[in-house]
Coordinates of C-alpha atoms in Angstrom, one line a residue:
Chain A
X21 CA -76.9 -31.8 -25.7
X22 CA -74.5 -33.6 -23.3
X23 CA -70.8 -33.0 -24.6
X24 CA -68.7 -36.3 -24.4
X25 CA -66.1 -36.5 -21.6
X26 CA -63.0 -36.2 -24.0
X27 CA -64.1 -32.5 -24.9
X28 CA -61.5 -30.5 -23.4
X29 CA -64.3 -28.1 -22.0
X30 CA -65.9 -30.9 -20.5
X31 CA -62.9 -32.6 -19.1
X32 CA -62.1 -28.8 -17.7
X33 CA -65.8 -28.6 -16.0
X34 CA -65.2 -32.5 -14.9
X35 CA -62.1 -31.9 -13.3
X36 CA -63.6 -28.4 -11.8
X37 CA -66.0 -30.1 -10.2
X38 CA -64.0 -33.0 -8.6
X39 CA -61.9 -30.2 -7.0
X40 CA -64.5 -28.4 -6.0
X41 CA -66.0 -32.1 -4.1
X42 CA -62.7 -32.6 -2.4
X43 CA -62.7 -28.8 -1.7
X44 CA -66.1 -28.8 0.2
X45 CA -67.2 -32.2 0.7
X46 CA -65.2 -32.9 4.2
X47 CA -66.5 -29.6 5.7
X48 CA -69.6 -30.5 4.6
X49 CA -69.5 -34.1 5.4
X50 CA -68.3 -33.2 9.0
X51 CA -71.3 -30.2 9.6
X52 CA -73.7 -32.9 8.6
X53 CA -72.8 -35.6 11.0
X54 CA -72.3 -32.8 13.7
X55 CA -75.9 -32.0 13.1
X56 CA -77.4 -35.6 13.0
X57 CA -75.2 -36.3 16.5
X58 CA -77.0 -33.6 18.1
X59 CA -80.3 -34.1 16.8
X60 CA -79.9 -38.1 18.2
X61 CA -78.8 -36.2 21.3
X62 CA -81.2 -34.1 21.6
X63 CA -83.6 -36.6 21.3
X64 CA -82.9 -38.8 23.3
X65 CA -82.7 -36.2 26.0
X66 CA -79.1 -36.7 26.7
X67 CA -78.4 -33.2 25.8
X68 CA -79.6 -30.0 28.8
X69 CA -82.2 -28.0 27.8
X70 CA -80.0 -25.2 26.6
X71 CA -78.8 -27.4 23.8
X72 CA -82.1 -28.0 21.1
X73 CA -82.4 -29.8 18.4
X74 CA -81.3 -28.5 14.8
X75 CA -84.8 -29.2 14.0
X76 CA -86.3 -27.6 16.5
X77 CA -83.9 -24.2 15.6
X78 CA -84.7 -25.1 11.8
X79 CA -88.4 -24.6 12.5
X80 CA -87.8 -22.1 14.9
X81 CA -85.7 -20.2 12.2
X82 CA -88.9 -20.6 9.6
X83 CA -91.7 -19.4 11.8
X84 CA -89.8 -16.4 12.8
X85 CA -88.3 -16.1 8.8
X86 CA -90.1 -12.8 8.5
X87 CA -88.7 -10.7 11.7
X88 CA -85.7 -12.1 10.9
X89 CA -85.3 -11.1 7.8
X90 CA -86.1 -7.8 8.6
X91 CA -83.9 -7.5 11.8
X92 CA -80.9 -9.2 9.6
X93 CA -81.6 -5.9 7.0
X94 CA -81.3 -3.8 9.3
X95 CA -77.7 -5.3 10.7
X96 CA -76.0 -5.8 7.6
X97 CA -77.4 -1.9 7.0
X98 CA -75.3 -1.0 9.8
X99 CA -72.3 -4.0 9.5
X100 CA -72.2 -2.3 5.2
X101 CA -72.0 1.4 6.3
X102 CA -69.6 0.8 8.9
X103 CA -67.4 -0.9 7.0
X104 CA -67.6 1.6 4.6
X105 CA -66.8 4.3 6.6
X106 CA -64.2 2.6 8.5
X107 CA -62.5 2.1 4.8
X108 CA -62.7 5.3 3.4
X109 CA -60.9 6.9 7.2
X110 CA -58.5 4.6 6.4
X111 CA -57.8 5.2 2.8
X112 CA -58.0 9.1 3.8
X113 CA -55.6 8.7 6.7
X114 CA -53.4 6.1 4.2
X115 CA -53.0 9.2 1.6
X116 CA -52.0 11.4 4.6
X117 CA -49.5 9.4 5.5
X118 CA -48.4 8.6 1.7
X119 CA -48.0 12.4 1.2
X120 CA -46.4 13.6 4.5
X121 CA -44.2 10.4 5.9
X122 CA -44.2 12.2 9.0
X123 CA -46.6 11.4 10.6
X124 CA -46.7 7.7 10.1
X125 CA -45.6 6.6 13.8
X126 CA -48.5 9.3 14.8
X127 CA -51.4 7.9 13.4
X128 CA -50.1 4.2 13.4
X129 CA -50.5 4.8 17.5
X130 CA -53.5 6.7 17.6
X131 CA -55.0 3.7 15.7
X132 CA -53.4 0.9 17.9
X133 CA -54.5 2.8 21.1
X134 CA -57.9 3.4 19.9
X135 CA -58.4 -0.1 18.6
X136 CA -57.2 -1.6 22.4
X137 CA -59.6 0.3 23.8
X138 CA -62.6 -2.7 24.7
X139 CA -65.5 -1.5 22.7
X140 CA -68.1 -2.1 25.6
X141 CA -65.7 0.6 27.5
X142 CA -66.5 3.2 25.3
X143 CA -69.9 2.0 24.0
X144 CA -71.7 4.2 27.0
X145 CA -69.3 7.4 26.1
X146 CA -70.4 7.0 22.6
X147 CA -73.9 7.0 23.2
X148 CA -74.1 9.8 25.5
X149 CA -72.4 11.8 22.8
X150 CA -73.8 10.8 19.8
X151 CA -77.5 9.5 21.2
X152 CA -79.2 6.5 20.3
X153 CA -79.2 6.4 16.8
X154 CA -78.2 4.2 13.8
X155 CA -75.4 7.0 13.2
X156 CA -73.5 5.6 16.8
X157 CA -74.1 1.9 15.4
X158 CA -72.5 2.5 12.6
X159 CA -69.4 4.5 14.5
X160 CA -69.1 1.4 16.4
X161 CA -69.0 -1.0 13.7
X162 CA -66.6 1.6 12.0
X163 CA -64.3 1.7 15.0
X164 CA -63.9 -2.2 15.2
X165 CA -63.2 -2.4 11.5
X166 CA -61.2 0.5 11.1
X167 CA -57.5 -0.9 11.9
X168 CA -57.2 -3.9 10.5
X169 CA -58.2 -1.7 6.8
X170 CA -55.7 1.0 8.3
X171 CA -52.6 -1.6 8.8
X172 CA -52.9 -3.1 5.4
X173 CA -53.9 0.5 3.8
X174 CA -50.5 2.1 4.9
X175 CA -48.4 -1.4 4.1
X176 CA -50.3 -1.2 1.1
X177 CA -49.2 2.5 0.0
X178 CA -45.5 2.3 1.7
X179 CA -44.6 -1.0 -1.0
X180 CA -44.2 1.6 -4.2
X181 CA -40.9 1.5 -5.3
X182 CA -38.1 4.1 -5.0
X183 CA -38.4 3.7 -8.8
X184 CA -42.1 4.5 -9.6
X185 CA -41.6 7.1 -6.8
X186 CA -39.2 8.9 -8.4
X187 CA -40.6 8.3 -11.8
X188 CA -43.8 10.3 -10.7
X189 CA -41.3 13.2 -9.0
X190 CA -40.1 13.6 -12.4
X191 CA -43.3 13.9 -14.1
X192 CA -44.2 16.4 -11.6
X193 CA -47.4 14.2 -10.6
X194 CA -49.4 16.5 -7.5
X195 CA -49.6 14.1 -4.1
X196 CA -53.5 13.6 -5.3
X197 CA -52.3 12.3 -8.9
X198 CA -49.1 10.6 -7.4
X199 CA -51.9 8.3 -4.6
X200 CA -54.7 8.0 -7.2
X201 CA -52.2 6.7 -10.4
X202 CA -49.7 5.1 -8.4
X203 CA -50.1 4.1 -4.1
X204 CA -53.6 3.0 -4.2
X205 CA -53.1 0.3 -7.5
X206 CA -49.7 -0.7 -5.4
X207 CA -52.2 -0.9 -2.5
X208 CA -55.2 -2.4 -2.9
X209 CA -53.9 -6.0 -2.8
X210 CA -52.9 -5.6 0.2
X211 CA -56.1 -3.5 1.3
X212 CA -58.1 -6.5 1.0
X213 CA -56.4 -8.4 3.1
X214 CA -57.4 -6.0 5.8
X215 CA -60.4 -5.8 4.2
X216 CA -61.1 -9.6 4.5
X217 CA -60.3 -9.6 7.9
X218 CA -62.7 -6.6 8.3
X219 CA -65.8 -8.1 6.6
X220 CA -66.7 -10.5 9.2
X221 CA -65.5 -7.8 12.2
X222 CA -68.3 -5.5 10.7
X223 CA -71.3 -8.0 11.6
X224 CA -69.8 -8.8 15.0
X225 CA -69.4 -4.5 15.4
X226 CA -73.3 -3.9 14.4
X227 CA -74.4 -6.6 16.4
X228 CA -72.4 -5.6 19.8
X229 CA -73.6 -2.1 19.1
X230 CA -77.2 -3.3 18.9
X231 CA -76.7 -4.8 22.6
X232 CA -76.8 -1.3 24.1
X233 CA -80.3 0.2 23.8
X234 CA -81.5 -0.2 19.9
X235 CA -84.6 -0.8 19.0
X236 CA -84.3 -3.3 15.7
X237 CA -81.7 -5.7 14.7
X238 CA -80.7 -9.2 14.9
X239 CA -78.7 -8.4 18.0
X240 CA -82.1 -7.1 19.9
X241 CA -83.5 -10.4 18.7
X242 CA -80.5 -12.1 20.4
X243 CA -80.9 -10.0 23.5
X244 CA -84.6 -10.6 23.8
X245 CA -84.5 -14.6 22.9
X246 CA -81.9 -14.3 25.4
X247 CA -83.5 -12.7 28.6
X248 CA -86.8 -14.4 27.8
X249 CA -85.4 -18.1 27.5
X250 CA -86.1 -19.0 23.9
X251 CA -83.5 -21.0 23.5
X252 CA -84.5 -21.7 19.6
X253 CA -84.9 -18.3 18.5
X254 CA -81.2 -17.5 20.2
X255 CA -79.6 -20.2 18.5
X256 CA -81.5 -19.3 14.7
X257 CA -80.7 -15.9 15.7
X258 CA -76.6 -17.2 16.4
X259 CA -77.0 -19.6 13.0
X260 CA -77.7 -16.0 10.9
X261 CA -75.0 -14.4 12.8
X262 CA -72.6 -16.9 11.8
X263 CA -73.9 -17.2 8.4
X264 CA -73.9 -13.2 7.5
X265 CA -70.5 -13.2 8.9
X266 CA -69.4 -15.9 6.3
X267 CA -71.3 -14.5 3.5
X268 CA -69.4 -11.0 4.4
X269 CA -66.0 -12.7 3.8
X270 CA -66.8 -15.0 0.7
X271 CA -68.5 -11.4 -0.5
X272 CA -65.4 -9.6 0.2
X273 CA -63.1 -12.3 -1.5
X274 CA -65.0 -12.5 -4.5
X275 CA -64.9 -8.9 -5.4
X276 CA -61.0 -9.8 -4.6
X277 CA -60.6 -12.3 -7.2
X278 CA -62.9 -10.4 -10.3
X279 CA -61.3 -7.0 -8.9
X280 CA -57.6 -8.3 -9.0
X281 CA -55.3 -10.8 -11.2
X282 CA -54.3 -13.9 -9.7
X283 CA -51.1 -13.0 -9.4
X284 CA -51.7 -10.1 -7.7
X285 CA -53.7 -11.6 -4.8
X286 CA -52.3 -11.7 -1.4
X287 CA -52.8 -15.0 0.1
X288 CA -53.5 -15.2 4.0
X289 CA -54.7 -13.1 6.8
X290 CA -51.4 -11.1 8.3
X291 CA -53.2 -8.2 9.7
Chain B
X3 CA -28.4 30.0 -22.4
X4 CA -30.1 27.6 -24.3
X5 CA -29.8 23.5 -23.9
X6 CA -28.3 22.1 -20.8
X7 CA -25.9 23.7 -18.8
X8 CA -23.8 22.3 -15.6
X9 CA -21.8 25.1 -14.1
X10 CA -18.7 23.4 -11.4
X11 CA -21.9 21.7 -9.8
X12 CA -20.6 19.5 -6.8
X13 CA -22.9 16.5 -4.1
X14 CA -21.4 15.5 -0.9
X15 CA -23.2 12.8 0.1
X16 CA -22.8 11.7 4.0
X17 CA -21.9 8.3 4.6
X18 CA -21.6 6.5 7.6
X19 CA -21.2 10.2 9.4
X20 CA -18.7 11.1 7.2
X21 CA -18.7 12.9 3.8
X22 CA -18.3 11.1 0.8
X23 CA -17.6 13.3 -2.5
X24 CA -19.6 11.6 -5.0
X25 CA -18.8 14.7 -7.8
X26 CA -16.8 17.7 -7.6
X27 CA -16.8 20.8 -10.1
X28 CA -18.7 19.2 -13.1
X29 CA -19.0 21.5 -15.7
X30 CA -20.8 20.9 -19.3
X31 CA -22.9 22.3 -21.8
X32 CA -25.5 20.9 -24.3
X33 CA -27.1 23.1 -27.2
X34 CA -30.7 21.9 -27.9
X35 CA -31.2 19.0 -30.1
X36 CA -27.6 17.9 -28.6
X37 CA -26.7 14.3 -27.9
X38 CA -24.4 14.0 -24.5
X39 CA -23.1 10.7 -23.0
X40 CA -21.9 10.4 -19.4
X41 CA -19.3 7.6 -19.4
X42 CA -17.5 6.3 -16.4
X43 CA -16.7 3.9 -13.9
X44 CA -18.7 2.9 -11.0
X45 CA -18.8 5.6 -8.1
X46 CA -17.8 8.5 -10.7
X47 CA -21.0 10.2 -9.9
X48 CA -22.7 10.1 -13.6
X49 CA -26.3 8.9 -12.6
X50 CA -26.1 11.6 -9.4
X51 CA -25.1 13.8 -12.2
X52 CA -28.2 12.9 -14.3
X53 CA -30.7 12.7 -11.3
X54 CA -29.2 16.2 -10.4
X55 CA -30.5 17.2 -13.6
X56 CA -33.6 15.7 -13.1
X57 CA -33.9 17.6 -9.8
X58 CA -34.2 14.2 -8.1
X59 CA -31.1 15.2 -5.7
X60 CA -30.0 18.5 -5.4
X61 CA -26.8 19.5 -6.0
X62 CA -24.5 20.9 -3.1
X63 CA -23.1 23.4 -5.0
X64 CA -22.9 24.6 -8.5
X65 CA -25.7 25.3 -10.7
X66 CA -28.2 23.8 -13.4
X67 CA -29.7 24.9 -16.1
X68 CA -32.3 23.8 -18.8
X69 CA -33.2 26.7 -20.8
X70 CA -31.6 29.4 -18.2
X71 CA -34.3 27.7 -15.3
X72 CA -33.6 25.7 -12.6
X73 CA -34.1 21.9 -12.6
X74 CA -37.3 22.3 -10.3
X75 CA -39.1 24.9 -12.8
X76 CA -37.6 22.6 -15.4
X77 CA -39.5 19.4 -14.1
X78 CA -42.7 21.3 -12.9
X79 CA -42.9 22.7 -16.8
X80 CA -43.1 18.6 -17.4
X81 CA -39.8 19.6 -19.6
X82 CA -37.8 16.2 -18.9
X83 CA -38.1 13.3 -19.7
X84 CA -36.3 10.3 -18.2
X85 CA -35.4 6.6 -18.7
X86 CA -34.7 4.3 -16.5
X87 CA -32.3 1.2 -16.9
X88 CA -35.2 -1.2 -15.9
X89 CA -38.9 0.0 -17.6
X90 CA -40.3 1.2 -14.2
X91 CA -43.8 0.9 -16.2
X92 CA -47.2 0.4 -14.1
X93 CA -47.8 -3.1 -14.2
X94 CA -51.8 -2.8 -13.9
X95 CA -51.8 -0.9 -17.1
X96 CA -51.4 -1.3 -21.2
X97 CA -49.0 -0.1 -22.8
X98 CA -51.0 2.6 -24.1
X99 CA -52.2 4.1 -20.5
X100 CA -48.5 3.5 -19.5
X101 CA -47.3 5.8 -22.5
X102 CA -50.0 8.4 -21.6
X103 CA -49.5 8.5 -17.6
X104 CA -47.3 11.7 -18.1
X105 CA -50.2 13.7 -19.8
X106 CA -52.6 12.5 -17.2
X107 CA -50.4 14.8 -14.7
X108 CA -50.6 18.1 -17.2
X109 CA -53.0 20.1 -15.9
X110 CA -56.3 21.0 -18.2
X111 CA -54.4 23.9 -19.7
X112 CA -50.4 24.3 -20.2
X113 CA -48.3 21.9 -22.5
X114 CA -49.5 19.5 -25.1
X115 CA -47.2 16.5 -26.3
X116 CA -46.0 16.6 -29.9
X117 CA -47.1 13.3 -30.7
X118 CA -49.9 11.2 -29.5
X119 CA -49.8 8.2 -27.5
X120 CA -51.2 6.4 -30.3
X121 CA -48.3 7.9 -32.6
X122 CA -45.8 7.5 -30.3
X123 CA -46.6 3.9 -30.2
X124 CA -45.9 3.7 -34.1
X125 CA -42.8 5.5 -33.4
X126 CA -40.8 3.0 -31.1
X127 CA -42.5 0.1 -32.8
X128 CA -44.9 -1.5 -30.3
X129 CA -47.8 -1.7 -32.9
X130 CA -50.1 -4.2 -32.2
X131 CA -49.1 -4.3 -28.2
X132 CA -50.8 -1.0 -27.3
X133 CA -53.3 -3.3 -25.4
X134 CA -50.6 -5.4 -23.8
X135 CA -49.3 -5.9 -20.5
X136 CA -46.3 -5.1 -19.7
X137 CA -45.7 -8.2 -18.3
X138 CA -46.3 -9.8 -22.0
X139 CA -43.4 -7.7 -23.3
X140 CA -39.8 -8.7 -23.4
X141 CA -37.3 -6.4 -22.4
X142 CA -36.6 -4.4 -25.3
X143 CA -40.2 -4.0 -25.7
X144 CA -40.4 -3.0 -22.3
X145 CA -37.6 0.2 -22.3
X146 CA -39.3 1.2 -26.3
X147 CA -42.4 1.8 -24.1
X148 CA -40.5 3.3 -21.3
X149 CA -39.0 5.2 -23.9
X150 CA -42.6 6.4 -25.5
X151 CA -43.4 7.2 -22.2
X152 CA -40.8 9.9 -21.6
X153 CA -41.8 11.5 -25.0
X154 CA -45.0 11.8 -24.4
X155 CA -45.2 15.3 -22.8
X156 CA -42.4 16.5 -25.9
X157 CA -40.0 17.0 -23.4
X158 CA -36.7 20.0 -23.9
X159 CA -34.7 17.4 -22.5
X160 CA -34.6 13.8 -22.7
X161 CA -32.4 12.3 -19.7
X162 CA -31.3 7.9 -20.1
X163 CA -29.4 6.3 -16.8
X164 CA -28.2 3.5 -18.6
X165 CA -31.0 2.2 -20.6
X166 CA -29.8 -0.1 -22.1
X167 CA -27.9 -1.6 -19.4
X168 CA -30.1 -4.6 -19.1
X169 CA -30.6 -5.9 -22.2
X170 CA -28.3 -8.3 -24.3
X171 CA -25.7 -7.0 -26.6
X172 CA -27.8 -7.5 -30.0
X173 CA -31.5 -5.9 -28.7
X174 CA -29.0 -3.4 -27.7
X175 CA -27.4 -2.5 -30.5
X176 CA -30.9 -2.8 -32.1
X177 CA -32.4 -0.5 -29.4
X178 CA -29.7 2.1 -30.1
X179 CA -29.9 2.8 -33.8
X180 CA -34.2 2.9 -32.8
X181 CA -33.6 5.6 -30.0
X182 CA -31.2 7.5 -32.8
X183 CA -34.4 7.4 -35.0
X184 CA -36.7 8.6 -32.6
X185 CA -34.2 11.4 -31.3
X186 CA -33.7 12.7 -34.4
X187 CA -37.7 13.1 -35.2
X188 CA -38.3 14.7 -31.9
X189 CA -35.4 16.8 -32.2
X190 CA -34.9 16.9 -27.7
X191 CA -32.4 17.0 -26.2
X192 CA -30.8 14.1 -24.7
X193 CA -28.0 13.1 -22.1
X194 CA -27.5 9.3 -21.6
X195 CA -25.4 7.6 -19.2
X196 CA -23.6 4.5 -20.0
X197 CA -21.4 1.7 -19.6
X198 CA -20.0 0.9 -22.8
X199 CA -17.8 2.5 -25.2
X200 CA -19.1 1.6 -28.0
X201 CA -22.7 2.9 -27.3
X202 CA -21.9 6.3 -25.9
X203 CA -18.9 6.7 -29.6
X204 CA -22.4 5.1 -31.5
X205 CA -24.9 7.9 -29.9
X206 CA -23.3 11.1 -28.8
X207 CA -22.4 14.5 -30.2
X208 CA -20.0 14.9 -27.2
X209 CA -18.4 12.3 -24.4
X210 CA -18.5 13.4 -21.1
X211 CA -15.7 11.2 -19.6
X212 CA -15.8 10.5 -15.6
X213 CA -13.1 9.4 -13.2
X214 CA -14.2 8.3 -10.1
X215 CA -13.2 9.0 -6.2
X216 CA -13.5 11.7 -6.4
X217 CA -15.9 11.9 -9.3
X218 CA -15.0 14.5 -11.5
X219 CA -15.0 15.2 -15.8
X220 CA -11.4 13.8 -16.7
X221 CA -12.4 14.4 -20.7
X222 CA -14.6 15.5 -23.0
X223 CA -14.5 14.0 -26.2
X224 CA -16.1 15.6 -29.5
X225 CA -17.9 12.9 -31.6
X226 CA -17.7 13.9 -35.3
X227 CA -19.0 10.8 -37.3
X228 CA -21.7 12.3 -39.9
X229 CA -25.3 11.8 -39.1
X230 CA -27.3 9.8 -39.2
X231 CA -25.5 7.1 -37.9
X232 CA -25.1 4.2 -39.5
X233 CA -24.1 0.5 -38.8
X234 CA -21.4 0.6 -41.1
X235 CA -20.0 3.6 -38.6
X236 CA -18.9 1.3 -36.1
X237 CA -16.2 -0.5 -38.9
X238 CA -14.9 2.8 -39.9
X239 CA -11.2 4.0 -38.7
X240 CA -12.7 6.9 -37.4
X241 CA -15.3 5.1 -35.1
X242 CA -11.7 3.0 -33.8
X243 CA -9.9 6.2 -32.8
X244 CA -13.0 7.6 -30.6
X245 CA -13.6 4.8 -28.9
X246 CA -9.6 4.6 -28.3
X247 CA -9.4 8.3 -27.4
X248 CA -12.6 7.3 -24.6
X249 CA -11.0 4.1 -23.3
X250 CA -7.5 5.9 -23.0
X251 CA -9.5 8.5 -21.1
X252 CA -11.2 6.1 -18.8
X253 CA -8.1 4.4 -18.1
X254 CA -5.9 7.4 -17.8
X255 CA -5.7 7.7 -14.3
X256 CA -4.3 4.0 -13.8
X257 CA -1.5 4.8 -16.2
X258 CA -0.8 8.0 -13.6
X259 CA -1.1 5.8 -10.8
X260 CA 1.6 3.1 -12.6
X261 CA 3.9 6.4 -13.4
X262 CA 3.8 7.3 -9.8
X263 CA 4.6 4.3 -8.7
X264 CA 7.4 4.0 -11.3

């Protein structure tokens, strides 16, 4: 049964809905005649070879939907471990800097050296060490994610209070009790800001990691469509890129919003 | 000895490069189940005084004790308890897992509370909010859990910087006669610091009166209105000359300084 319009639920769903339309209808709008342009373009032949149709990528995309899939699997296996890894160093190296203030300044520079270091330049090292494996995937994806998480781990833990601090001194809470109860809830809003910025980081680190000598993988599909000229299957192979990369950041921002209270959410991406 | 005991305890604090004496040669005492008040100007040193106690700051000279141990053993034995003038609770919590953070700390053997969180709600009043945020409370609300909170692990000594400081003058008067209730049924002792007159001659066994610059106890005034304590206290002749006695105490050292000038 179709409630009237003047039922407050209903006007609530009506006027969620009209937001949501001028929310996502421009964007929409705008990717749509982007698409049709270069279709006409593509067409008519005004565009170079490089540049093929969206249909011809669309079917491209479905004749290959199998491989891809599988490949995709396997990348987002590497992008999910990596960027799990990369948060739990820096939650560990958060609580070591929570419970000995020390050495903040220490690992705040080992981080910002190791994260300017071009990934490609130690990408070789890394493989000669740790061999060809998925485990050297995953460090590289892991290494590429790992600051941003670090930066807004440590801001996250150093914004307690001098209050709630010494309101845990004097109930004699052990540095393990005094993180677990009181830095990490203080923290996490501002972990997933890192952790947005992160999400999408963790595709681009599995994929650059696939580039040097992996056998499966959306990357190696790249790399292949690439040196072979198929220009179709590179650009389905690019559209997945870019669409994993969004789902990683909507997926990371809605366990933001059912994780955390409105209130309590950190607009923006500062790190 | 037994209770609180402050023994010509002195902090130098350095400021700017230079030292600033922020209390010199305190000395008190406090039998168990005593109620002391810490009155005094700003600058006299009576919340370094209380955090000293706490073992928040240490002292530069002197000594503390709480049952002949040190602060430190003191607060590792999860034997104080302490108030703060705002709430300080953890805003991601209830009420309830605010008032029970303290036993989370104890470890799986050692010290039990007295009371339950659940019964300590009941006792400061906040039945019916245990599942609230704190951020649903008011004020008052707020410091009865804050309050409930520093009960929970049945602390020997029960240590309030002022709060009521932040509250309006009839949630205050309302909060004290509740925080006489619940001191009496826990039987702790407690050592509040304050700002008004009227609270500290409402609450304590014994006035600790502080000068400031440089802090020091000018007075200490015994508080011997019958227990419990009563509204009608504060009209009584009696309640006018200690409150008189602590003002002329407080205010003793501009009279000097008018003398000296004279």
């Amino acid at each position: 049964m179709q409630p009237s319009l003047s039922h407050p639920a209903a006007r609530r769903t009506s006027r969620f809905t009209s937001r949501f339309a001028s929310f996502f209808m421009p964007p929409a709008l705008l990717i749509v005649a982007v698409l049709v342009l270069a279709e006409v373009c593509a067409r008519a032949g005004v565009a170079a070879r490089s540049f093929p149709a969206p249909s011809a990528v669309g079917i491209a995309t479905w004749r290959d939907a199998h491989a891809l899939f599988e490949e995709t699997l396997s990348t987002l296996f590497v992008a999910i471990y990596g960027f799990i890894a990369a948060t739990a160093i820096s939650l560990t190296l958060a609580f070591v800097v929570y419970a000995v203030r020390r050495v903040e300044t220490t690992v705040m520079t080992a981080a910002a050296v190791l994260s300017s270091i071009p990934i490609m330049a130690i990408m070789p090292m890394l493989l000669i060490w740790m061999g060809p494996f998925v485990s050297t995937r995953i460090a590289v994806t892991c290494l590429i994610c790992v600051f941003p998480i670090l930066v807004s781990a440590i801001q996250g833990v150093q914004a307690v209070g001098s209050r709630l601090d010494e309101l845990f001194t004097v109930m004699a809470a052990r540095p393990l009790q005094r993180f677990t109860r009181l830095a990490l809830p203080v923290a996490v809003p501002y972990l997933f800001v890192g952790l947005r910025v992160a999400a999408p980081l963790s595709i681009l680190g599995a994929l650059v990691a696939e580039w040097s000598g992996a056998s499966t993988g959306l990357g190696v599909l790249m790399l292949n469509a690439m040196f072979s000229l198929q220009i179709d299957r590179l650009w389905s192979t690019v559209c997945i890129a870019c669409v994993i990369s969004l789902g990683a950041y909507g997926y990371v921002c809605l366990i933001e919003r059912l994780a955390l209270p409105g209130d309590r959410v950190i607009e923006g991406a500062s790190a | 000895m037994p209770g609180l005991s402050i023994a010509d305890v002195s902090k130098t604090f350095t400021v700017d490069g230079k030292p600033f004496v922020a209390l010199e040669g305190a000395t008190l005492n406090l039998a168990p189940g005593e109620f002391g008040a810490l009155i005094g100007p700003s600058g006299c040193g009576k919340s370094t005084l209380l955090r000293m106690v706490a073992d928040l700051v240490a002292p530069s000279s002197g000594t503390i004790t709480l049952d002949d141990a040190p602060p430190r053993t003191a607060r590792l034995r999860h034997d104080i308890g302490f108030v703060f003038q705002e709430a300080t609770l953890l805003p991601w919590r209830s009420v309830l897992d605010n008032i029970r953070l303290p036993l989370e700390m104890l470890g799986t053997q050692g010290k039990r509370g007295a009371l339950t969180p659940a019964e300590l709600v009941q006792l400061v009043g906040l039945n019916g909010f245990e599942h609230a945020r704190p951020s649903q409370l008011s004020g008052g609300m707020q410091q009865r859990c804050a309050i409930a909170r520093a009960l929970a692990v049945a602390p020997r000594i029960l240590l309030l910087d002022e709060p009521f400081g932040a509250l309006d003058e009839i949630t205050r008067y309302r909060m004290n006669f509740e925080l006489l209730r619940i001191w009496s049924q826990t039987g702790t002792t407690a050592l509040m610091v304050t700002h008004s007159i009227d609270e500290a001659v409402l609450m304590a066994d014994r006035i600790f009166v502080l000068a400031a610059r440089p802090g020091r106890i000018v007075d200490v005034v015994e508080v011997d209105l019958p227990r419990p304590r009563r509204f009608e206290h504060i009209e009584t002749p009696a309640f006018s000359v200690l409150t008189d006695r602590v003002r002329r105490s407080l205010f003793s050292d501009i009279e000097q300084r008018f003398e000296h000038a004279a």
